[in-house]
Amino acid sequence: MTLTRRTSHRNPDEFPTVQLFLLAIVRLAEPIALTSIFPYAWALVKRFEIGSEDDASFYAGLLISAFSLAEALMGMYWGGLSDRVGRKPVLLLGCVGTMFSMVMVGFASNIWVALLGRAIGGLLNGNIGVIQTMVGELVTKPEHEPRAYSIMPFVWSVGTIIGPMIGGLFADPHETYPHVFPKGSLFERFPYLLPNLICAGMLLMSILLGYFLLEETHPDMQPRVLLPDDTFQSENTPLIETSDAMKRPAVDLRDENYGTMRSRDRAHAASAAAEAWAANDVEKQPASIFCKRIMAVILSLSIFTYHSMTFDHLLPIFFEDDRAAPNSLSSAAASALVAAARPGSPFYSPGGLGLSLQAVGMVMAVQGAIALVMQAVVFPLTAERVGVYRLFLLVTVLHPLAYLAVPPLLYVPERWLFPAIYACLVVRNFFSILLYPLLLILIKEATPSSAVLGRVNGLAASAGAACRMVAPPVAGYLYAVGKKMDCTALAWYASALVALVGSVQCFSVKRGREDRGKQVADVEAVEE
C-alpha cells in the first residue's frame, strides 16, 4: 500500500498572514463590482430614459439589485459545490463572472442589457460564502479570530474606496476629459465603459494571483506527498494520521514512559478527552443546518445587510439630487404636514445636496478611507476590550442613529457641509464596519461542524444577497415618493426603522462558545 501524508507550507498555530493577504486581493472583486456603479447608476438610468426622471432612483435600485438577486439564488449552490470540489475553483470562477459582468454593463446600450450583465455576474459569484469558509479554515485558533475576521471587511472598505472613486472619476470621460477622449471615440458612445474596464483589469490581476499563489483550504483536499519507499511501520513508528484519526492519539509508542502508570493515566485522560470531543460533535451535529441558533445569527445579518445597503444606495442619490430652493414647500406637503412642516422640521426635507458626480465619487472614496481606519484600528481594540458578543449588541442597538443623522444635512450652511458629511460618515462606519466582522465570528461559532461550514456560509451569503436585492429598489421607491411630497428623508427614516427592528432582534442571538471553551480547559487540566 502506498503511504501518503498531507503537507502544508504553514504552521497552523501561526497567524496565516500570507494566505489571508492573497485571499484579500481576490476578495476585492465583489466590493468593486457592487460599489463602482453607485456614483453613476442614477445618471445611467436617466440616460436610458426609462420612465419619468423622478422614478430614476427606483430603476437605479433595480439595476444595482440585479447582481444581488442572482447572487441570492445561487449562494447556497456555490457553498455546497465548494464542499465537494474545493474552495479555490469556486472562488476564481466567481471573479471571472464578475469581470465578465462589468464588461457587459460597460457596453450596454439599454437598461435590459445592463440588467442582464449584472444578473450574470451575480449568478456566477458565490464569493461571500466561500471566502468566509476559507477564513474559518485558515484560522484555527480562537484568539486569531477577531484579527482574521476583520481583514475581509477591511478589504471591503478598500473596495468601497476604489470602486466609487473609479466610477465617479472615469464615468462619462468624454465630458470630463474631452482632450483625452475626443468626440467620436468609443467612450463617447459608451460613456460608462471606462470605469468598468478599469475594474475588470484589476479583477484579472486578482484572478492570476489567486490561481498561482492561493492555497486550497478544504480540509479533505489538501495536497499530499508520497512517503519514501523505505518507510515501514514498527512498534517505534507513530501511526500516520488519516481523515478519521484523532488529532491527539491516545497512545504515543515513542514515549519513554510508555507502559508505566503515568503513561496509562495520561492515555486514560487523553482517551476521555477524545470521547468528550466526539460526543460533543455528535450531540451538536444537527440533521439540518436550519437550527435556531444559526437562523438567529443569519436573520441578524440579513437585517443589517438590508439597511446597510439602503444607506449605500441612497447616499449618492441624495448627494446628486438637485438642492431645492429655501422654503419651497409644496401645497400637497403643506396640507399634509400643516404646522410641523416648516424649515428645520424633520418632516421637511425637499431635494438633495446638489453635488457633482465627481464630488460624490470623492466623498464615497473618503468614506472608504474612514472605513479603513475603523477596521484597522478601532475594531481590534474595541473587540478586545469590550468583547465580541457585547460589542455586537452595542453597535446593533445604536445603529438607527446613523440614518437619522443624514436628513439634517440639508440645513447645514454651505461652508460646513463637507465636514458635516464626513461626521455622518464617521458615525455610520463606526457602527457598520464593526458589526459585519462580529456577525461573521458569530456565524462560525454557531456552525456545529466544519463539514457543513460551506453550506452555512452559503446560506448566510444567499440571505444577505437577497436583502441587498430588495433594499435598493425599496429605498429608491421611498425616496421617489418622499421627493414628491418634499420629504426625501422618508427613505432614511424607513431605514432607521429597519435598524430599530434589528436592535430588538439582536437579543435573540445567543453565544455558545463558553461551553466549548470550558471543555477545552477541562481537557487541558486533565492532561497536566
PDB file of N, CA and C in Angstrom, residues 399-408 492-493 496-497:
ATOM      1  N   HIS A 399     -27.411  51.449  16.037  1.00  0.00           N
ATOM      2  CA  HIS A 399     -27.300  51.625  14.592  1.00  0.00           C
ATOM      3  C   HIS A 399     -28.318  52.599  13.989  1.00  0.00           C
ATOM      4  N   PRO A 400     -29.550  52.700  14.474  1.00  0.00           N
ATOM      5  CA  PRO A 400     -30.506  53.641  13.850  1.00  0.00           C
ATOM      6  C   PRO A 400     -30.018  55.079  13.811  1.00  0.00           C
ATOM      7  N   LEU A 401     -29.118  55.465  14.710  1.00  0.00           N
ATOM      8  CA  LEU A 401     -28.618  56.843  14.727  1.00  0.00           C
ATOM      9  C   LEU A 401     -27.911  57.209  13.426  1.00  0.00           C
ATOM     10  N   ALA A 402     -27.295  56.229  12.756  1.00  0.00           N
ATOM     11  CA  ALA A 402     -26.557  56.513  11.519  1.00  0.00           C
ATOM     12  C   ALA A 402     -27.479  57.031  10.424  1.00  0.00           C
ATOM     13  N   TYR A 403     -28.735  56.590  10.415  1.00  0.00           N
ATOM     14  CA  TYR A 403     -29.679  57.004   9.373  1.00  0.00           C
ATOM     15  C   TYR A 403     -30.399  58.297   9.736  1.00  0.00           C
ATOM     16  N   LEU A 404     -30.632  58.504  11.005  1.00  0.00           N
ATOM     17  CA  LEU A 404     -31.301  59.723  11.434  1.00  0.00           C
ATOM     18  C   LEU A 404     -30.410  60.952  11.288  1.00  0.00           C
ATOM     19  N   ALA A 405     -29.092  60.745  11.162  1.00  0.00           N
ATOM     20  CA  ALA A 405     -28.169  61.874  11.093  1.00  0.00           C
ATOM     21  C   ALA A 405     -28.047  62.459   9.691  1.00  0.00           C
ATOM     22  N   VAL A 406     -28.546  61.770   8.656  1.00  0.00           N
ATOM     23  CA  VAL A 406     -28.322  62.232   7.286  1.00  0.00           C
ATOM     24  C   VAL A 406     -29.284  63.345   6.851  1.00  0.00           C
ATOM     25  N   PRO A 407     -30.605  63.236   7.024  1.00  0.00           N
ATOM     26  CA  PRO A 407     -31.504  64.291   6.527  1.00  0.00           C
ATOM     27  C   PRO A 407     -31.187  65.706   7.008  1.00  0.00           C
ATOM     28  N   PRO A 408     -30.733  65.914   8.248  1.00  0.00           N
ATOM     29  CA  PRO A 408     -30.415  67.301   8.666  1.00  0.00           C
ATOM     30  C   PRO A 408     -29.289  67.955   7.882  1.00  0.00           C
ATOM     31  N   TRP A 492     -34.775  57.591   4.514  1.00  0.00           N
ATOM     32  CA  TRP A 492     -33.826  57.450   5.615  1.00  0.00           C
ATOM     33  C   TRP A 492     -34.536  57.012   6.895  1.00  0.00           C
ATOM     34  N   TYR A 493     -35.707  57.543   7.137  1.00  0.00           N
ATOM     35  CA  TYR A 493     -36.457  57.142   8.330  1.00  0.00           C
ATOM     36  C   TYR A 493     -36.893  55.684   8.238  1.00  0.00           C
ATOM     37  N   ALA A 496     -33.954  53.639   9.188  1.00  0.00           N
ATOM     38  CA  ALA A 496     -33.774  53.694  10.641  1.00  0.00           C
ATOM     39  C   ALA A 496     -34.756  52.769  11.344  1.00  0.00           C
ATOM     40  N   LEU A 497     -35.964  52.665  10.800  1.00  0.00           N
ATOM     41  CA  LEU A 497     -36.966  51.772  11.393  1.00  0.00           C
ATOM     42  C   LEU A 497     -36.528  50.314  11.283  1.00  0.00           C
TER      43      LEU A 497
END
